[in-house]
PDB file of C-alpha atoms in Angstrom:
ATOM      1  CA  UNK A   1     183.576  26.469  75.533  1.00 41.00           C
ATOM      2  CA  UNK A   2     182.493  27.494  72.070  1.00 43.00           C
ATOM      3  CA  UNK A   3     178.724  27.253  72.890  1.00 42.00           C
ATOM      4  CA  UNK A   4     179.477  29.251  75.753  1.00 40.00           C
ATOM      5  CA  UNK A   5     180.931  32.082  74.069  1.00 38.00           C
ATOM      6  CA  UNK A   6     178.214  31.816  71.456  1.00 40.00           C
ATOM      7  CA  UNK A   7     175.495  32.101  73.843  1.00 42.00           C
ATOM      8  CA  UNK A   8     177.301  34.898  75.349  1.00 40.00           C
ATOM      9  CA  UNK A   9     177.188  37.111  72.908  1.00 37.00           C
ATOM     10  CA  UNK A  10     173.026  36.525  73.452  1.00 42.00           C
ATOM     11  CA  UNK A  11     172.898  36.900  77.174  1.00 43.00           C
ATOM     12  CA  UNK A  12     175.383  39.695  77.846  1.00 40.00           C
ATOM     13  CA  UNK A  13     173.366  42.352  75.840  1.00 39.00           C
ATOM     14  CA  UNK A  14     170.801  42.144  79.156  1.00 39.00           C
ATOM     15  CA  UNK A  15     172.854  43.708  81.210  1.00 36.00           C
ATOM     16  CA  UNK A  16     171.936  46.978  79.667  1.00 35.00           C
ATOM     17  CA  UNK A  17     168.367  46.421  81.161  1.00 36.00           C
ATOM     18  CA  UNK A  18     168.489  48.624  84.538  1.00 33.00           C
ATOM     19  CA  UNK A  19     165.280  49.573  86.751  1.00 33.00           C
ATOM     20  CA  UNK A  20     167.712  52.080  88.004  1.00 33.00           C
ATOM     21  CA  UNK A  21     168.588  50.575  91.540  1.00 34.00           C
ATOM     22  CA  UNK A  22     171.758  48.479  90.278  1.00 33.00           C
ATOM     23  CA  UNK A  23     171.467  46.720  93.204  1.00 34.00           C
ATOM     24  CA  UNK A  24     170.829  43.137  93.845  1.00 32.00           C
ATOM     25  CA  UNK A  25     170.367  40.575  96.914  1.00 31.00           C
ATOM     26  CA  UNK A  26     172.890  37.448  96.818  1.00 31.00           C
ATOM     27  CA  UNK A  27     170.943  34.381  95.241  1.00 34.00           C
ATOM     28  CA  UNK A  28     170.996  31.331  97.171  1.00 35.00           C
ATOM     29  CA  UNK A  29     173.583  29.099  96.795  1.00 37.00           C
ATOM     30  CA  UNK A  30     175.791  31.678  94.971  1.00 35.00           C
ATOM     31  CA  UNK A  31     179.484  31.336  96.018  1.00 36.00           C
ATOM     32  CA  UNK A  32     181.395  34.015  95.730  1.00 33.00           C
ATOM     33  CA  UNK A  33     181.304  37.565  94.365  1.00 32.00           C
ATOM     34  CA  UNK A  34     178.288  38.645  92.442  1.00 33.00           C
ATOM     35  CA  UNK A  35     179.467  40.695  89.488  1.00 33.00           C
ATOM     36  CA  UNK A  36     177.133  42.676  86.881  1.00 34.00           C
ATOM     37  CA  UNK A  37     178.146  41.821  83.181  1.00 38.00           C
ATOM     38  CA  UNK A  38     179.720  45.178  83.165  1.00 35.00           C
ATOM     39  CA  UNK A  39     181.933  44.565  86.359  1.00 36.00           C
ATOM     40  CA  UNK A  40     180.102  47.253  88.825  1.00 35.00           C
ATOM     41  CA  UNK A  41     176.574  48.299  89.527  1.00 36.00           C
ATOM     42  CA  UNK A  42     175.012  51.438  88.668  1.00 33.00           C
ATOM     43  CA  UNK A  43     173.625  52.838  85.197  1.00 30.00           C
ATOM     44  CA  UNK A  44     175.358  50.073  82.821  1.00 33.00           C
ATOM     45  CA  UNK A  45     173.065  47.245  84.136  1.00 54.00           C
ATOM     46  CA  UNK A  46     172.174  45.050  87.180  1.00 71.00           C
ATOM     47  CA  UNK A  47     172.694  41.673  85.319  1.00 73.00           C
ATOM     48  CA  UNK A  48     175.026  39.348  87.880  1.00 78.00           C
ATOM     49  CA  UNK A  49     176.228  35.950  87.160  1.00 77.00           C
ATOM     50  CA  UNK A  50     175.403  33.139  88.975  1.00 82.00           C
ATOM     51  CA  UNK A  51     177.846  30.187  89.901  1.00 87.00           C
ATOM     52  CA  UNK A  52     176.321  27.869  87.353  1.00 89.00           C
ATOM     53  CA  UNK A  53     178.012  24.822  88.204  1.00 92.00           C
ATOM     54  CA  UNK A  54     176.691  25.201  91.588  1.00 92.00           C
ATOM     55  CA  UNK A  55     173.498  24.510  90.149  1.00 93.00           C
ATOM     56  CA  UNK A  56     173.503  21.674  88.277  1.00 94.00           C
ATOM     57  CA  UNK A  57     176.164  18.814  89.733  1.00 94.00           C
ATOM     58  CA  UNK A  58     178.140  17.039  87.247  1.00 95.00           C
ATOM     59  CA  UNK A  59     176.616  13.993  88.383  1.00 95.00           C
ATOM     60  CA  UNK A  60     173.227  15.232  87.995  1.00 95.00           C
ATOM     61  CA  UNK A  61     173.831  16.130  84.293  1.00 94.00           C
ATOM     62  CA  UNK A  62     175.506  12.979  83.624  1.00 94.00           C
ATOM     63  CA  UNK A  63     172.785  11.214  84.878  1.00 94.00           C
ATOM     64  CA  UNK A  64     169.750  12.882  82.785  1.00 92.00           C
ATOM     65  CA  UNK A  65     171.953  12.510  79.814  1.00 90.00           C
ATOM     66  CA  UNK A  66     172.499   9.014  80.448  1.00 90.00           C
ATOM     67  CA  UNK A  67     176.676  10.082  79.968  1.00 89.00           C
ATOM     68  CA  UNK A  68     178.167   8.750  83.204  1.00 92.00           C
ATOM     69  CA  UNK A  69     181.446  10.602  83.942  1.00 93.00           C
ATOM     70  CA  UNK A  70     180.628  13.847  82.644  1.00 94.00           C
ATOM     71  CA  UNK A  71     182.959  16.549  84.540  1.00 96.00           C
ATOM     72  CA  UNK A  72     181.859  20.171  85.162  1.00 96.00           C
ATOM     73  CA  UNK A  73     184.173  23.076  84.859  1.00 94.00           C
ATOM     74  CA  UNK A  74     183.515  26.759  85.034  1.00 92.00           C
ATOM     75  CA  UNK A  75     183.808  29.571  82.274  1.00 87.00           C
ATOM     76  CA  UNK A  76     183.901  32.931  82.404  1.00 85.00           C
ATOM     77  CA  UNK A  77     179.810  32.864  81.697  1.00 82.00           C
ATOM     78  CA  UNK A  78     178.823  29.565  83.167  1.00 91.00           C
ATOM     79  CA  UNK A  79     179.635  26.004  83.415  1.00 95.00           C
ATOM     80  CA  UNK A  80     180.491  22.995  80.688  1.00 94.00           C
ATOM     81  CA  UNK A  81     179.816  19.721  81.028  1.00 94.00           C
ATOM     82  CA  UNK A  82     182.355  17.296  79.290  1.00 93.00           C
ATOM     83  CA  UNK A  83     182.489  14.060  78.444  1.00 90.00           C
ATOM     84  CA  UNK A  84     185.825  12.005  79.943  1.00 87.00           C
ATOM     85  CA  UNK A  85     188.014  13.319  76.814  1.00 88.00           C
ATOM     86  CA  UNK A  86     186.805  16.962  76.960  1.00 87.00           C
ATOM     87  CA  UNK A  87     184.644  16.466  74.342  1.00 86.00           C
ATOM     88  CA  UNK A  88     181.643  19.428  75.416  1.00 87.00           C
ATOM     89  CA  UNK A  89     178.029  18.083  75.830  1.00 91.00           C
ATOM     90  CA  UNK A  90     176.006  21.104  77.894  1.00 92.00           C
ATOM     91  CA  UNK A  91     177.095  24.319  78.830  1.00 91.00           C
ATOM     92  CA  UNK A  92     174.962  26.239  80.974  1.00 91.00           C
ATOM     93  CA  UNK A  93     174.690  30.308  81.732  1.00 87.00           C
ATOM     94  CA  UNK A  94     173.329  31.580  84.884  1.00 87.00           C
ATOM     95  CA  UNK A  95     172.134  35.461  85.885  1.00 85.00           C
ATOM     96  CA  UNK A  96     169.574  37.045  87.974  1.00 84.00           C
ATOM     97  CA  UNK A  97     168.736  40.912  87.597  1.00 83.00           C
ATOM     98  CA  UNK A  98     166.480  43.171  89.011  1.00 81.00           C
ATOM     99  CA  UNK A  99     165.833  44.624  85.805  1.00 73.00           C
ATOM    100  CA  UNK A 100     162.365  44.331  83.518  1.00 75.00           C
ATOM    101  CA  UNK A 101     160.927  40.849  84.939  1.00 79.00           C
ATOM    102  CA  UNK A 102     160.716  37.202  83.463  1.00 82.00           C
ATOM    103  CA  UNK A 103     159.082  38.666  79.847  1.00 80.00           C
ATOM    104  CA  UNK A 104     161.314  41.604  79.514  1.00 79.00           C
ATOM    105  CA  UNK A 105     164.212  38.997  80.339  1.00 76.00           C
ATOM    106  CA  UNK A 106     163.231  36.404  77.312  1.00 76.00           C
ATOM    107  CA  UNK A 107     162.437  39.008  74.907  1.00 76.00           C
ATOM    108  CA  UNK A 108     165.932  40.530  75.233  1.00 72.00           C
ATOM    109  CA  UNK A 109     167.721  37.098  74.809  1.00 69.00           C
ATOM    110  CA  UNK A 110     165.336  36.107  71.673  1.00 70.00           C
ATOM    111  CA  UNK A 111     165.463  39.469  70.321  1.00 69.00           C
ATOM    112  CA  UNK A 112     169.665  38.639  69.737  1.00 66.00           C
ATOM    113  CA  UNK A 113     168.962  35.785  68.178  1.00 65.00           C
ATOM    114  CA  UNK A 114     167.225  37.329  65.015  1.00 65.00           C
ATOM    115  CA  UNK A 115     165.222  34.711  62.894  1.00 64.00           C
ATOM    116  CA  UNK A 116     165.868  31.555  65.141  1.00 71.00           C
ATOM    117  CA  UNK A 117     162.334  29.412  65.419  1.00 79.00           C
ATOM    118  CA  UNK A 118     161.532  28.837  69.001  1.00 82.00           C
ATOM    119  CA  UNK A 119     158.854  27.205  70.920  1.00 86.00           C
ATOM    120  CA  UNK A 120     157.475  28.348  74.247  1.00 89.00           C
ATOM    121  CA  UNK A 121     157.754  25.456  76.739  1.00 91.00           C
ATOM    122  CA  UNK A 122     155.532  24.808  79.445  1.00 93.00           C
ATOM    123  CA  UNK A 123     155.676  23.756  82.709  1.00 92.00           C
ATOM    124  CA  UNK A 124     159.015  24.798  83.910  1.00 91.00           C
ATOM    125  CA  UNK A 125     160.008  28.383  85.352  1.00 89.00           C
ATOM    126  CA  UNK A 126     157.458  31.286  84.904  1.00 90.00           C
ATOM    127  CA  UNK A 127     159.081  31.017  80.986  1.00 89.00           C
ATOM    128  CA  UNK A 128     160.895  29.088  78.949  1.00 91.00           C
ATOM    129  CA  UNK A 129     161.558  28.961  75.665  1.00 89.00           C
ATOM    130  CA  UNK A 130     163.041  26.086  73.333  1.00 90.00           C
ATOM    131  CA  UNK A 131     165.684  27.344  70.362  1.00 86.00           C
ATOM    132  CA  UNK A 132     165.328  24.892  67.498  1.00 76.00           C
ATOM    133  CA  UNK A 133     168.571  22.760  66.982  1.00 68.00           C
ATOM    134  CA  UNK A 134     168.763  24.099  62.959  1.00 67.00           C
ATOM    135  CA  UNK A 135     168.871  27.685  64.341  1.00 52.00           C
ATOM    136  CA  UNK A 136     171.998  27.524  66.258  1.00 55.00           C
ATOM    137  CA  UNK A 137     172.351  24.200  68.401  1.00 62.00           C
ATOM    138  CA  UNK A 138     169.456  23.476  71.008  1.00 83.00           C
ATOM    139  CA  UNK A 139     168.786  25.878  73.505  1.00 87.00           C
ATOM    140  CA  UNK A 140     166.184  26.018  76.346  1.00 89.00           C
ATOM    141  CA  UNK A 141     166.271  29.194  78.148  1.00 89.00           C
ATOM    142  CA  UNK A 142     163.990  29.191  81.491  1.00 90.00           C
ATOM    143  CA  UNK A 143     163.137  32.466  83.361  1.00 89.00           C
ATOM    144  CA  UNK A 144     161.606  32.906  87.124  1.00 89.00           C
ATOM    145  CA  UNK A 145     160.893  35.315  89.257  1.00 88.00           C
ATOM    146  CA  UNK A 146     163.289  34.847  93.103  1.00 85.00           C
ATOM    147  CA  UNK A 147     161.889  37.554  95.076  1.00 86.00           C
ATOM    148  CA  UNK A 148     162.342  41.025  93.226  1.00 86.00           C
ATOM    149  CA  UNK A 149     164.865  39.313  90.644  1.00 86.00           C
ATOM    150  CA  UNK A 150     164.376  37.507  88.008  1.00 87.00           C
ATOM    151  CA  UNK A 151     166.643  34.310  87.177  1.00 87.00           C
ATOM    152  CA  UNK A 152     167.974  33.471  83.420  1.00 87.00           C
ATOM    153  CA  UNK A 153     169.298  29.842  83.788  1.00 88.00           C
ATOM    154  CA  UNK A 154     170.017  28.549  79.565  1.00 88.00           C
ATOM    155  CA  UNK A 155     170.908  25.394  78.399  1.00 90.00           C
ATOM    156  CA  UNK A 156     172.916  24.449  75.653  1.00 88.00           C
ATOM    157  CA  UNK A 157     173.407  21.731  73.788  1.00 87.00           C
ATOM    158  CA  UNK A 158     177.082  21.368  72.739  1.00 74.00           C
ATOM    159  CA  UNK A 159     177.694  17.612  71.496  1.00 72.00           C
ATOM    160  CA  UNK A 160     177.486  14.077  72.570  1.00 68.00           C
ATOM    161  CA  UNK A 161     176.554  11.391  70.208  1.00 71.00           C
ATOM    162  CA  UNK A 162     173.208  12.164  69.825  1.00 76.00           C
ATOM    163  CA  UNK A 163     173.340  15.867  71.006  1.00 80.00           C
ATOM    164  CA  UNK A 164     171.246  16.155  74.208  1.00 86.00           C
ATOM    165  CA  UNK A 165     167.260  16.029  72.959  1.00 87.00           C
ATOM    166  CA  UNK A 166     164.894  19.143  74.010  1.00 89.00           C
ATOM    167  CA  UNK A 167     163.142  16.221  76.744  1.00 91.00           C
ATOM    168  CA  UNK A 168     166.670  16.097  78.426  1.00 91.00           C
ATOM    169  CA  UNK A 169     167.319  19.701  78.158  1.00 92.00           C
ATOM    170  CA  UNK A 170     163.598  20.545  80.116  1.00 93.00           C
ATOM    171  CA  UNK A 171     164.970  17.913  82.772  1.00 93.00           C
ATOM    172  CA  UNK A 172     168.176  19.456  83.688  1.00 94.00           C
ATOM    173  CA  UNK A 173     166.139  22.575  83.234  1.00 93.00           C
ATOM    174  CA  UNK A 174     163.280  21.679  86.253  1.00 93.00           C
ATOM    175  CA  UNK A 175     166.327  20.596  88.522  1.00 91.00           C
ATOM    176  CA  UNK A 176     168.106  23.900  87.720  1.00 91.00           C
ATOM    177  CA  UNK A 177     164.803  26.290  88.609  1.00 88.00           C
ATOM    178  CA  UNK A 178     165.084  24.714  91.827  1.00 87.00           C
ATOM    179  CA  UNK A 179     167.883  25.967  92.668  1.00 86.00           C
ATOM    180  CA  UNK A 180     168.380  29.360  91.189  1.00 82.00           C
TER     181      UNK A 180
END
């Protein structure tokens, strides 16, 4: 949970992005309400969260991990992924907006982090975008375009003994593009 609330404090501020429409169509395989960041539509933003758990399976993160058992729970930004004794080892953040595109989208969530060393990553989304471990904690952040939105899907490494590698983190990351 602590990951998540970190990382929240890095994908919430991109919610004040708005092309002015506030609207939004439902993603696929969203269940549920789609709520903005701000809890309406209109001039405070467009961002909505995205069932994250619905994304990745528990079983599907256990298995790139090589962590049999892990168990996925929701949070008010995403979903965890815990080992047996609730120990985190990924938490994961899902949005889609109409607002500013797949660039616009990255360069609001690195622009919180301030002097963190990233890496572009290739070959998964339209962007991603790798936050070293010694910055704060492995992070791959993917954006893609769905339609006239664009999808934020991060990653987070939490814990597990070893912490989940960048290689690991791209492979839950191709299976979540998929499905956002």
């Amino acid at each position: 949970m602590g990951v998540a609330i970190a990382v929240a404090v890095v994908v919430l501020p991109l919610a004040g992005c708005d092309d002015g429409d506030g609207g939004g169509t439902k993603a696929a395989g969203d269940k549920g309400a789609s709520p903005t960041a701000s809890g309406g539509t209109g001039a405070s933003g467009d961002l909505r969260a995205v069932d994250a758990c619905s994304i990745l399976t528990a079983d599907q993160v256990s298995q790139a991990l090589a962590l049999p058992g892990l168990k996925a729970a929701q949070n008010p930004l995403g979903c965890d992924y815990a080992a047996a004794d609730g120990a985190p080892v990924v938490s994961t953040i899902a949005t889609r907006s109409k607002a500013g595109g797949v660039d616009k989208a990255l360069e609001a969530y690195l622009g919180t982090l301030g002097d963190a060393r990233t890496e572009k990553v290739a070959g998964v989304g339209e962007a991603a975008v790798y936050v070293q471990p010694d910055t704060i904690g492995g992070v791959l952040v993917v954006a893609a375009r769905r339609g006239d939105e664009t999808a934020v899907f991060s990653l987070n490494a939490g814990g597990g003994d070893p912490p989940p590698s960048k290689e690991q983190l791209v492979s839950l990351a191709k299976l979540a593009v998929a499905r956002m």
